[in-house]
PDB file of C-alpha atoms in Angstrom:
ATOM      1  CA  UNK C   1     105.236  96.155  68.999  1.00  0.00           C
ATOM      2  CA  UNK C   2     106.597  99.749  70.107  1.00  0.00           C
ATOM      3  CA  UNK C   3     108.650 100.696  72.850  1.00  0.00           C
ATOM      4  CA  UNK C   4     110.763 103.371  75.017  1.00  0.00           C
ATOM      5  CA  UNK C   5     113.462 103.366  76.771  1.00  0.00           C
ATOM      6  CA  UNK C   6     114.520 106.685  78.740  1.00  0.00           C
ATOM      7  CA  UNK C   7     117.021 106.135  80.218  1.00  0.00           C
ATOM      8  CA  UNK C   8     120.172 103.429  79.084  1.00  0.00           C
ATOM      9  CA  UNK C   9     122.112 103.843  82.148  1.00  0.00           C
ATOM     10  CA  UNK C  10     123.187  99.764  83.712  1.00  0.00           C
ATOM     11  CA  UNK C  11     120.006  98.792  84.800  1.00  0.00           C
ATOM     12  CA  UNK C  12     118.317 100.082  81.566  1.00  0.00           C
ATOM     13  CA  UNK C  13     120.357  98.462  79.829  1.00  0.00           C
ATOM     14  CA  UNK C  14     119.385  95.517  82.486  1.00  0.00           C
ATOM     15  CA  UNK C  15     115.648  95.230  81.416  1.00  0.00           C
ATOM     16  CA  UNK C  16     116.389  96.422  77.659  1.00  0.00           C
ATOM     17  CA  UNK C  17     118.052  92.778  77.500  1.00  0.00           C
ATOM     18  CA  UNK C  18     115.344  91.475  79.683  1.00  0.00           C
ATOM     19  CA  UNK C  19     112.528  92.322  77.512  1.00  0.00           C
ATOM     20  CA  UNK C  20     114.065  91.545  74.399  1.00  0.00           C
ATOM     21  CA  UNK C  21     114.934  87.601  74.925  1.00  0.00           C
ATOM     22  CA  UNK C  22     111.481  87.879  76.855  1.00  0.00           C
ATOM     23  CA  UNK C  23     109.315  89.940  73.189  1.00  0.00           C
ATOM     24  CA  UNK C  24     111.955  87.043  71.483  1.00  0.00           C
ATOM     25  CA  UNK C  25     111.141  83.284  73.995  1.00  0.00           C
ATOM     26  CA  UNK C  26     107.343  84.547  73.189  1.00  0.00           C
ATOM     27  CA  UNK C  27     107.753  85.893  69.176  1.00  0.00           C
ATOM     28  CA  UNK C  28     106.237  88.131  69.145  1.00  0.00           C
ATOM     29  CA  UNK C  29     108.329  91.479  67.588  1.00  0.00           C
ATOM     30  CA  UNK C  30     109.170  94.624  68.377  1.00  0.00           C
ATOM     31  CA  UNK C  31     111.194  98.105  68.250  1.00  0.00           C
ATOM     32  CA  UNK C  32     112.854  99.772  70.867  1.00  0.00           C
ATOM     33  CA  UNK C  33     113.910 103.918  70.333  1.00  0.00           C
ATOM     34  CA  UNK C  34     115.781 104.614  73.727  1.00  0.00           C
ATOM     35  CA  UNK C  35     115.708 108.718  75.194  1.00  0.00           C
ATOM     36  CA  UNK C  36     118.484 109.355  75.935  1.00  0.00           C
ATOM     37  CA  UNK C  37     120.280 112.431  77.170  1.00  0.00           C
ATOM     38  CA  UNK C  38     123.786 111.756  76.555  1.00  0.00           C
ATOM     39  CA  UNK C  39     125.409 110.931  73.396  1.00  0.00           C
ATOM     40  CA  UNK C  40     128.231 108.131  75.166  1.00  0.00           C
ATOM     41  CA  UNK C  41     128.321 104.847  73.392  1.00  0.00           C
ATOM     42  CA  UNK C  42     126.695 102.059  74.153  1.00  0.00           C
ATOM     43  CA  UNK C  43     127.385  98.468  74.117  1.00  0.00           C
ATOM     44  CA  UNK C  44     127.056  96.560  70.723  1.00  0.00           C
ATOM     45  CA  UNK C  45     124.584  94.627  72.698  1.00  0.00           C
ATOM     46  CA  UNK C  46     122.578  97.289  73.686  1.00  0.00           C
ATOM     47  CA  UNK C  47     123.004  99.572  70.280  1.00  0.00           C
ATOM     48  CA  UNK C  48     122.384  96.634  68.660  1.00  0.00           C
ATOM     49  CA  UNK C  49     118.483  96.647  70.351  1.00  0.00           C
ATOM     50  CA  UNK C  50     117.700 100.321  68.961  1.00  0.00           C
ATOM     51  CA  UNK C  51     116.074 101.284  66.174  1.00  0.00           C
ATOM     52  CA  UNK C  52     115.722 105.270  66.753  1.00  0.00           C
ATOM     53  CA  UNK C  53     117.942 107.650  69.622  1.00  0.00           C
ATOM     54  CA  UNK C  54     116.458 110.893  70.468  1.00  0.00           C
ATOM     55  CA  UNK C  55     117.682 113.579  72.589  1.00  0.00           C
ATOM     56  CA  UNK C  56     114.502 115.314  73.235  1.00  0.00           C
ATOM     57  CA  UNK C  57     110.232 114.741  73.874  1.00  0.00           C
ATOM     58  CA  UNK C  58     109.181 117.461  71.542  1.00  0.00           C
ATOM     59  CA  UNK C  59     111.076 114.358  69.401  1.00  0.00           C
ATOM     60  CA  UNK C  60     108.876 111.181  69.184  1.00  0.00           C
ATOM     61  CA  UNK C  61     106.429 110.387  66.562  1.00  0.00           C
ATOM     62  CA  UNK C  62     103.987 107.864  67.725  1.00  0.00           C
ATOM     63  CA  UNK C  63     102.206 106.521  70.164  1.00  0.00           C
ATOM     64  CA  UNK C  64     103.929 103.745  71.661  1.00  0.00           C
ATOM     65  CA  UNK C  65     103.289  99.885  73.224  1.00  0.00           C
ATOM     66  CA  UNK C  66     104.916 100.289  76.474  1.00  0.00           C
ATOM     67  CA  UNK C  67     107.682 102.470  77.354  1.00  0.00           C
ATOM     68  CA  UNK C  68     110.278 102.089  80.245  1.00  0.00           C
ATOM     69  CA  UNK C  69     111.313 104.980  82.813  1.00  0.00           C
ATOM     70  CA  UNK C  70     114.864 104.159  83.631  1.00  0.00           C
ATOM     71  CA  UNK C  71     116.479 107.511  83.475  1.00  0.00           C
ATOM     72  CA  UNK C  72     117.159 108.708  87.225  1.00  0.00           C
ATOM     73  CA  UNK C  73     114.426 109.230  90.620  1.00  0.00           C
ATOM     74  CA  UNK C  74     114.830 113.189  90.199  1.00  0.00           C
ATOM     75  CA  UNK C  75     113.197 113.279  86.510  1.00  0.00           C
ATOM     76  CA  UNK C  76     109.854 110.238  87.166  1.00  0.00           C
ATOM     77  CA  UNK C  77     107.726 113.296  87.300  1.00  0.00           C
ATOM     78  CA  UNK C  78     108.229 115.366  84.863  1.00  0.00           C
ATOM     79  CA  UNK C  79     108.959 112.440  81.812  1.00  0.00           C
ATOM     80  CA  UNK C  80     105.681 109.972  82.952  1.00  0.00           C
ATOM     81  CA  UNK C  81     103.732 113.417  82.661  1.00  0.00           C
ATOM     82  CA  UNK C  82     105.386 114.076  79.035  1.00  0.00           C
ATOM     83  CA  UNK C  83     104.914 110.379  78.108  1.00  0.00           C
ATOM     84  CA  UNK C  84     101.569 109.185  80.312  1.00  0.00           C
ATOM     85  CA  UNK C  85     100.120 110.316  76.398  1.00  0.00           C
ATOM     86  CA  UNK C  86     101.795 108.567  74.047  1.00  0.00           C
ATOM     87  CA  UNK C  87     102.353 105.558  75.861  1.00  0.00           C
ATOM     88  CA  UNK C  88     100.208 102.980  77.191  1.00  0.00           C
ATOM     89  CA  UNK C  89     101.949 101.183  79.343  1.00  0.00           C
ATOM     90  CA  UNK C  90     105.104 102.214  82.116  1.00  0.00           C
ATOM     91  CA  UNK C  91     107.392 100.111  83.218  1.00  0.00           C
ATOM     92  CA  UNK C  92     109.096 102.762  85.965  1.00  0.00           C
ATOM     93  CA  UNK C  93     112.361 102.096  87.731  1.00  0.00           C
ATOM     94  CA  UNK C  94     112.318 102.696  91.682  1.00  0.00           C
ATOM     95  CA  UNK C  95     111.555 104.287  93.310  1.00  0.00           C
ATOM     96  CA  UNK C  96     108.340 106.410  91.764  1.00  0.00           C
ATOM     97  CA  UNK C  97     109.798 109.603  93.042  1.00  0.00           C
ATOM     98  CA  UNK C  98     111.642 111.865  95.460  1.00  0.00           C
ATOM     99  CA  UNK C  99     109.383 113.574  97.162  1.00  0.00           C
ATOM    100  CA  UNK C 100     107.386 111.971 100.629  1.00  0.00           C
ATOM    101  CA  UNK C 101     104.588 113.472  99.413  1.00  0.00           C
ATOM    102  CA  UNK C 102     104.341 113.262  96.209  1.00  0.00           C
ATOM    103  CA  UNK C 103     101.481 114.556  93.679  1.00  0.00           C
ATOM    104  CA  UNK C 104      99.540 111.536  91.411  1.00  0.00           C
ATOM    105  CA  UNK C 105      97.168 113.531  89.746  1.00  0.00           C
ATOM    106  CA  UNK C 106     100.343 115.888  87.632  1.00  0.00           C
ATOM    107  CA  UNK C 107     101.422 113.215  86.723  1.00  0.00           C
ATOM    108  CA  UNK C 108      98.603 113.431  83.601  1.00  0.00           C
ATOM    109  CA  UNK C 109      97.815 109.200  83.946  1.00  0.00           C
ATOM    110  CA  UNK C 110      95.603 107.650  82.140  1.00  0.00           C
ATOM    111  CA  UNK C 111      92.411 106.348  82.376  1.00  0.00           C
ATOM    112  CA  UNK C 112      93.575 102.557  80.252  1.00  0.00           C
ATOM    113  CA  UNK C 113      96.871 103.196  81.426  1.00  0.00           C
ATOM    114  CA  UNK C 114      98.943 100.145  82.602  1.00  0.00           C
ATOM    115  CA  UNK C 115     101.583 102.212  85.175  1.00  0.00           C
ATOM    116  CA  UNK C 116     103.921  99.145  86.624  1.00  0.00           C
ATOM    117  CA  UNK C 117     106.054 100.041  89.306  1.00  0.00           C
ATOM    118  CA  UNK C 118     109.426  97.995  90.162  1.00  0.00           C
ATOM    119  CA  UNK C 119     109.521  95.213  93.079  1.00  0.00           C
ATOM    120  CA  UNK C 120     111.510  93.339  92.180  1.00  0.00           C
ATOM    121  CA  UNK C 121     111.695  91.080  95.434  1.00  0.00           C
ATOM    122  CA  UNK C 122     108.113  90.216  94.464  1.00  0.00           C
ATOM    123  CA  UNK C 123     109.371  87.965  92.506  1.00  0.00           C
ATOM    124  CA  UNK C 124     111.975  86.227  94.363  1.00  0.00           C
ATOM    125  CA  UNK C 125     110.635  82.789  95.546  1.00  0.00           C
ATOM    126  CA  UNK C 126     112.124  83.500  98.794  1.00  0.00           C
ATOM    127  CA  UNK C 127     110.200  86.347  99.664  1.00  0.00           C
ATOM    128  CA  UNK C 128     106.838  84.799  98.287  1.00  0.00           C
ATOM    129  CA  UNK C 129     107.760  82.081 100.303  1.00  0.00           C
ATOM    130  CA  UNK C 130     108.024  84.669 103.554  1.00  0.00           C
ATOM    131  CA  UNK C 131     105.349  85.605 102.336  1.00  0.00           C
ATOM    132  CA  UNK C 132     103.346  82.819 103.377  1.00  0.00           C
ATOM    133  CA  UNK C 133     105.279  81.280 106.106  1.00  0.00           C
ATOM    134  CA  UNK C 134     104.048  84.959 107.833  1.00  0.00           C
ATOM    135  CA  UNK C 135     100.313  83.784 107.117  1.00  0.00           C
ATOM    136  CA  UNK C 136     100.292  80.815 107.705  1.00  0.00           C
ATOM    137  CA  UNK C 137     101.344  81.879 111.614  1.00  0.00           C
ATOM    138  CA  UNK C 138     100.772  84.345 114.089  1.00  0.00           C
ATOM    139  CA  UNK C 139     103.644  86.859 114.052  1.00  0.00           C
ATOM    140  CA  UNK C 140     105.805  88.946 116.744  1.00  0.00           C
ATOM    141  CA  UNK C 141     107.718  91.069 115.495  1.00  0.00           C
ATOM    142  CA  UNK C 142     110.476  91.030 111.922  1.00  0.00           C
ATOM    143  CA  UNK C 143     114.179  92.550 111.883  1.00  0.00           C
ATOM    144  CA  UNK C 144     115.585  92.960 108.195  1.00  0.00           C
ATOM    145  CA  UNK C 145     118.572  94.136 107.027  1.00  0.00           C
ATOM    146  CA  UNK C 146     119.737  95.752 103.645  1.00  0.00           C
ATOM    147  CA  UNK C 147     123.388  95.793 104.015  1.00  0.00           C
ATOM    148  CA  UNK C 148     126.921  96.119 101.048  1.00  0.00           C
ATOM    149  CA  UNK C 149     129.544  98.556 100.576  1.00  0.00           C
ATOM    150  CA  UNK C 150     128.506 101.352  98.159  1.00  0.00           C
ATOM    151  CA  UNK C 151     132.144 101.598  96.162  1.00  0.00           C
ATOM    152  CA  UNK C 152     131.570  97.682  95.453  1.00  0.00           C
ATOM    153  CA  UNK C 153     127.916  98.125  94.744  1.00  0.00           C
ATOM    154  CA  UNK C 154     128.472 100.420  91.509  1.00  0.00           C
ATOM    155  CA  UNK C 155     131.396  99.352  90.494  1.00  0.00           C
ATOM    156  CA  UNK C 156     131.575 100.598  86.962  1.00  0.00           C
ATOM    157  CA  UNK C 157     132.062 104.024  87.560  1.00  0.00           C
ATOM    158  CA  UNK C 158     133.154 106.767  89.948  1.00  0.00           C
ATOM    159  CA  UNK C 159     130.914 105.691  92.675  1.00  0.00           C
ATOM    160  CA  UNK C 160     130.994 109.162  94.285  1.00  0.00           C
ATOM    161  CA  UNK C 161     129.719 110.536  91.303  1.00  0.00           C
ATOM    162  CA  UNK C 162     126.447 107.771  90.443  1.00  0.00           C
ATOM    163  CA  UNK C 163     123.182 109.194  91.960  1.00  0.00           C
ATOM    164  CA  UNK C 164     123.436 107.234  94.671  1.00  0.00           C
ATOM    165  CA  UNK C 165     126.226 109.042  96.706  1.00  0.00           C
ATOM    166  CA  UNK C 166     124.343 112.398  96.364  1.00  0.00           C
ATOM    167  CA  UNK C 167     121.175 113.617  97.770  1.00  0.00           C
ATOM    168  CA  UNK C 168     119.896 115.663  95.065  1.00  0.00           C
ATOM    169  CA  UNK C 169     119.954 112.999  92.300  1.00  0.00           C
ATOM    170  CA  UNK C 170     118.041 111.310  94.334  1.00  0.00           C
ATOM    171  CA  UNK C 171     120.658 109.341  96.547  1.00  0.00           C
ATOM    172  CA  UNK C 172     120.733 107.608  99.349  1.00  0.00           C
ATOM    173  CA  UNK C 173     119.506 104.950 101.615  1.00  0.00           C
ATOM    174  CA  UNK C 174     116.001 105.442 102.468  1.00  0.00           C
ATOM    175  CA  UNK C 175     115.401 105.492  98.483  1.00  0.00           C
ATOM    176  CA  UNK C 176     117.948 103.927  97.182  1.00  0.00           C
ATOM    177  CA  UNK C 177     117.066 101.137  99.044  1.00  0.00           C
ATOM    178  CA  UNK C 178     113.051 101.584  98.816  1.00  0.00           C
ATOM    179  CA  UNK C 179     112.900  97.857  98.031  1.00  0.00           C
ATOM    180  CA  UNK C 180     113.371  96.822 101.645  1.00  0.00           C
ATOM    181  CA  UNK C 181     110.231  99.131 102.169  1.00  0.00           C
ATOM    182  CA  UNK C 182     108.444  97.679  99.108  1.00  0.00           C
ATOM    183  CA  UNK C 183     108.725  93.707 100.648  1.00  0.00           C
ATOM    184  CA  UNK C 184     107.770  94.042 103.699  1.00  0.00           C
ATOM    185  CA  UNK C 185     104.639  95.760 103.831  1.00  0.00           C
ATOM    186  CA  UNK C 186     104.053  93.043 101.213  1.00  0.00           C
ATOM    187  CA  UNK C 187     104.456  90.642 103.438  1.00  0.00           C
ATOM    188  CA  UNK C 188     103.450  92.571 106.028  1.00  0.00           C
ATOM    189  CA  UNK C 189     101.362  95.284 104.515  1.00  0.00           C
ATOM    190  CA  UNK C 190     101.068  99.157 105.712  1.00  0.00           C
ATOM    191  CA  UNK C 191     102.495 100.586 108.860  1.00  0.00           C
ATOM    192  CA  UNK C 192     100.157 101.755 112.043  1.00  0.00           C
ATOM    193  CA  UNK C 193     102.837 103.695 112.880  1.00  0.00           C
ATOM    194  CA  UNK C 194     107.114 104.779 112.085  1.00  0.00           C
ATOM    195  CA  UNK C 195     109.670 105.918 113.392  1.00  0.00           C
ATOM    196  CA  UNK C 196     112.681 106.081 112.412  1.00  0.00           C
ATOM    197  CA  UNK C 197     116.823 108.023 112.464  1.00  0.00           C
ATOM    198  CA  UNK C 198     119.129 108.439 109.247  1.00  0.00           C
ATOM    199  CA  UNK C 199     122.221 110.140 107.846  1.00  0.00           C
ATOM    200  CA  UNK C 200     125.757 109.991 106.565  1.00  0.00           C
ATOM    201  CA  UNK C 201     127.949 108.283 109.744  1.00  0.00           C
ATOM    202  CA  UNK C 202     131.343 106.824 106.650  1.00  0.00           C
ATOM    203  CA  UNK C 203     132.824 108.799 103.914  1.00  0.00           C
ATOM    204  CA  UNK C 204     131.392 106.448 100.814  1.00  0.00           C
ATOM    205  CA  UNK C 205     128.912 109.621  99.977  1.00  0.00           C
ATOM    206  CA  UNK C 206     129.419 112.643  99.444  1.00  0.00           C
ATOM    207  CA  UNK C 207     125.833 113.795 100.796  1.00  0.00           C
ATOM    208  CA  UNK C 208     123.637 111.557 101.340  1.00  0.00           C
ATOM    209  CA  UNK C 209     122.879 109.358 103.515  1.00  0.00           C
ATOM    210  CA  UNK C 210     124.665 106.172 103.690  1.00  0.00           C
ATOM    211  CA  UNK C 211     122.418 104.177 106.846  1.00  0.00           C
ATOM    212  CA  UNK C 212     118.566 104.642 107.977  1.00  0.00           C
ATOM    213  CA  UNK C 213     117.516 102.574 111.119  1.00  0.00           C
ATOM    214  CA  UNK C 214     113.055 102.723 111.447  1.00  0.00           C
ATOM    215  CA  UNK C 215     110.695 100.724 114.293  1.00  0.00           C
ATOM    216  CA  UNK C 216     107.207 100.435 112.541  1.00  0.00           C
ATOM    217  CA  UNK C 217     105.150  99.536 114.420  1.00  0.00           C
ATOM    218  CA  UNK C 218     101.734  97.577 113.481  1.00  0.00           C
ATOM    219  CA  UNK C 219      98.375  96.015 115.696  1.00  0.00           C
ATOM    220  CA  UNK C 220     100.256  92.504 117.036  1.00  0.00           C
ATOM    221  CA  UNK C 221     104.052  93.392 116.110  1.00  0.00           C
ATOM    222  CA  UNK C 222     107.326  95.077 115.767  1.00  0.00           C
ATOM    223  CA  UNK C 223     109.254  95.827 112.571  1.00  0.00           C
ATOM    224  CA  UNK C 224     112.828  96.693 112.750  1.00  0.00           C
ATOM    225  CA  UNK C 225     114.273  97.486 109.833  1.00  0.00           C
ATOM    226  CA  UNK C 226     118.429  98.665 109.033  1.00  0.00           C
ATOM    227  CA  UNK C 227     119.763 100.271 105.491  1.00  0.00           C
ATOM    228  CA  UNK C 228     122.992 100.993 105.170  1.00  0.00           C
ATOM    229  CA  UNK C 229     126.037 101.348 102.587  1.00  0.00           C
ATOM    230  CA  UNK C 230     129.264 100.309 104.279  1.00  0.00           C
ATOM    231  CA  UNK C 231     128.904  97.299 104.828  1.00  0.00           C
ATOM    232  CA  UNK C 232     131.490  95.127 103.575  1.00  0.00           C
ATOM    233  CA  UNK C 233     129.976  91.785 102.598  1.00  0.00           C
ATOM    234  CA  UNK C 234     126.346  92.372 101.425  1.00  0.00           C
ATOM    235  CA  UNK C 235     124.009  90.636 103.107  1.00  0.00           C
ATOM    236  CA  UNK C 236     120.357  90.932 102.655  1.00  0.00           C
ATOM    237  CA  UNK C 237     117.875  89.163 105.351  1.00  0.00           C
ATOM    238  CA  UNK C 238     114.076  88.866 107.052  1.00  0.00           C
ATOM    239  CA  UNK C 239     113.647  87.447 110.106  1.00  0.00           C
ATOM    240  CA  UNK C 240     110.235  86.338 110.920  1.00  0.00           C
ATOM    241  CA  UNK C 241     109.509  85.254 114.597  1.00  0.00           C
ATOM    242  CA  UNK C 242     106.101  83.729 115.225  1.00  0.00           C
ATOM    243  CA  UNK C 243     104.958  81.610 117.829  1.00  0.00           C
ATOM    244  CA  UNK C 244     107.346  78.140 116.184  1.00  0.00           C
ATOM    245  CA  UNK C 245     109.521  78.713 114.863  1.00  0.00           C
ATOM    246  CA  UNK C 246     112.196  81.653 113.762  1.00  0.00           C
ATOM    247  CA  UNK C 247     112.992  81.550 110.214  1.00  0.00           C
ATOM    248  CA  UNK C 248     115.994  83.746 108.089  1.00  0.00           C
ATOM    249  CA  UNK C 249     114.891  84.054 105.187  1.00  0.00           C
ATOM    250  CA  UNK C 250     118.381  84.400 103.058  1.00  0.00           C
ATOM    251  CA  UNK C 251     118.115  86.979  99.701  1.00  0.00           C
ATOM    252  CA  UNK C 252     121.259  87.072  98.732  1.00  0.00           C
ATOM    253  CA  UNK C 253     122.222  83.393  99.457  1.00  0.00           C
ATOM    254  CA  UNK C 254     117.934  82.346  98.200  1.00  0.00           C
ATOM    255  CA  UNK C 255     117.154  80.009 100.821  1.00  0.00           C
ATOM    256  CA  UNK C 256     115.726  80.093 104.036  1.00  0.00           C
ATOM    257  CA  UNK C 257     116.738  78.622 107.653  1.00  0.00           C
ATOM    258  CA  UNK C 258     114.348  77.296 110.210  1.00  0.00           C
ATOM    259  CA  UNK C 259     115.931  77.620 113.326  1.00  0.00           C
ATOM    260  CA  UNK C 260     114.176  75.867 115.866  1.00  0.00           C
ATOM    261  CA  UNK C 261     113.965  72.858 113.422  1.00  0.00           C
ATOM    262  CA  UNK C 262     118.095  73.759 112.254  1.00  0.00           C
ATOM    263  CA  UNK C 263     116.795  73.054 108.908  1.00  0.00           C
ATOM    264  CA  UNK C 264     116.890  74.273 105.306  1.00  0.00           C
ATOM    265  CA  UNK C 265     115.041  75.055 102.362  1.00  0.00           C
ATOM    266  CA  UNK C 266     116.837  75.936  99.312  1.00  0.00           C
ATOM    267  CA  UNK C 267     116.228  77.783  96.057  1.00  0.00           C
ATOM    268  CA  UNK C 268     118.231  77.450  92.790  1.00  0.00           C
ATOM    269  CA  UNK C 269     117.539  78.507  88.942  1.00  0.00           C
ATOM    270  CA  UNK C 270     115.060  82.171  89.129  1.00  0.00           C
ATOM    271  CA  UNK C 271     116.329  85.508  87.507  1.00  0.00           C
ATOM    272  CA  UNK C 272     114.076  87.644  89.659  1.00  0.00           C
ATOM    273  CA  UNK C 273     114.512  90.004  86.801  1.00  0.00           C
ATOM    274  CA  UNK C 274     113.114  87.923  84.021  1.00  0.00           C
ATOM    275  CA  UNK C 275     110.579  86.983  86.500  1.00  0.00           C
ATOM    276  CA  UNK C 276     109.188  90.375  87.085  1.00  0.00           C
ATOM    277  CA  UNK C 277     109.937  90.899  82.507  1.00  0.00           C
ATOM    278  CA  UNK C 278     108.072  89.063  82.279  1.00  0.00           C
ATOM    279  CA  UNK C 279     104.638  89.560  84.383  1.00  0.00           C
ATOM    280  CA  UNK C 280     105.247  93.235  83.794  1.00  0.00           C
ATOM    281  CA  UNK C 281     105.125  91.813  79.517  1.00  0.00           C
ATOM    282  CA  UNK C 282     101.651  89.925  80.305  1.00  0.00           C
ATOM    283  CA  UNK C 283     100.617  92.668  82.275  1.00  0.00           C
ATOM    284  CA  UNK C 284     101.139  95.078  79.330  1.00  0.00           C
ATOM    285  CA  UNK C 285      99.123  92.636  77.162  1.00  0.00           C
ATOM    286  CA  UNK C 286      96.369  92.500  79.963  1.00  0.00           C
ATOM    287  CA  UNK C 287      96.891  88.411  79.983  1.00  0.00           C
ATOM    288  CA  UNK C 288      97.453  90.045  83.890  1.00  0.00           C
ATOM    289  CA  UNK C 289      94.999  91.765  85.160  1.00  0.00           C
ATOM    290  CA  UNK C 290      95.978  92.612  88.237  1.00  0.00           C
ATOM    291  CA  UNK C 291      98.667  95.255  88.853  1.00  0.00           C
ATOM    292  CA  UNK C 292     101.098  94.205  91.822  1.00  0.00           C
ATOM    293  CA  UNK C 293     103.250  97.963  92.375  1.00  0.00           C
ATOM    294  CA  UNK C 294     100.812 100.383  90.961  1.00  0.00           C
ATOM    295  CA  UNK C 295     101.426 104.141  91.170  1.00  0.00           C
ATOM    296  CA  UNK C 296      98.587 104.207  94.215  1.00  0.00           C
ATOM    297  CA  UNK C 297     100.863 101.539  96.083  1.00  0.00           C
ATOM    298  CA  UNK C 298     104.251 102.618  95.202  1.00  0.00           C
ATOM    299  CA  UNK C 299     103.877 106.942  96.586  1.00  0.00           C
ATOM    300  CA  UNK C 300     102.666 104.814  99.841  1.00  0.00           C
ATOM    301  CA  UNK C 301     105.753 102.714 100.298  1.00  0.00           C
ATOM    302  CA  UNK C 302     108.011 106.558  98.724  1.00  0.00           C
ATOM    303  CA  UNK C 303     106.598 107.442 102.119  1.00  0.00           C
ATOM    304  CA  UNK C 304     107.315 105.215 104.616  1.00  0.00           C
ATOM    305  CA  UNK C 305     110.754 104.284 103.306  1.00  0.00           C
ATOM    306  CA  UNK C 306     111.683 109.213 103.311  1.00  0.00           C
ATOM    307  CA  UNK C 307     110.831 108.689 107.751  1.00  0.00           C
ATOM    308  CA  UNK C 308     113.739 109.713 108.680  1.00  0.00           C
ATOM    309  CA  UNK C 309     113.706 113.309 105.914  1.00  0.00           C
ATOM    310  CA  UNK C 310     110.426 114.610 107.539  1.00  0.00           C
ATOM    311  CA  UNK C 311     111.303 116.982 108.462  1.00  0.00           C
ATOM    312  CA  UNK C 312     113.563 117.708 106.204  1.00  0.00           C
ATOM    313  CA  UNK C 313     116.828 117.508 108.227  1.00  0.00           C
ATOM    314  CA  UNK C 314     119.429 120.897 107.932  1.00  0.00           C
TER     315      UNK C 314
END
């Protein structure tokens, strides 16, 4: 199995480690190449997994069974276009792109290709259980939050130099935390109407938004969502209000608390990224046929996330 990685930052290095472990677990032979924009030294564990390193698309030879698009979001579209002719399956790191109205037809996707956009939270048992609970009851409202402190979240580098802090690189909470809209649309579907506001209210970013607030209307419920970069303790949770119960789904703590019954369901021994890798390998090999997050769905999620950016603010 020939595999290509484009970009080996912290996210790419995590993916390459998990992929190698999964392929070895399945006793599959593989060879991994990397297309990198820099010559910076890689950690020994990552470098040991690489057969070859390239600096440009023109240097690539032959076809690849799998390509991982793990470079900056602003480069995703051009990278997908360049690799579509030579890659049969792609794992595209979130978000798909930075535009609310991107043109899928411009990507040159192969009719027989497999294109999966990362949605690791869907592989969390907390989210899977929340989906079951929401489907089993009438939901009146939902409230979601993703809050973290950017300097602690990006400790491996000067956080003000990373893409999260810079709008031109695809940073800002709207797109950086697009996973929230992905799992919310997975549980509740897409809203009929959405209102949103966002801005930069602290000093943790250079020019990207550090806060976004959304209110989404469905036919029978309202949903609110807050995303921020300045919460001093990581929190990622979803509250679901139904006729009979209120569920507090703690994604970071891996538990769901029922307020009325005062009982807690906990989840242990799982890794959402390893779960996702196993799913993608099965998808790329044709063992799983249903792509839970293709480019069309991912594009709709980006459009939701970009609501605060429309029209473009001065």
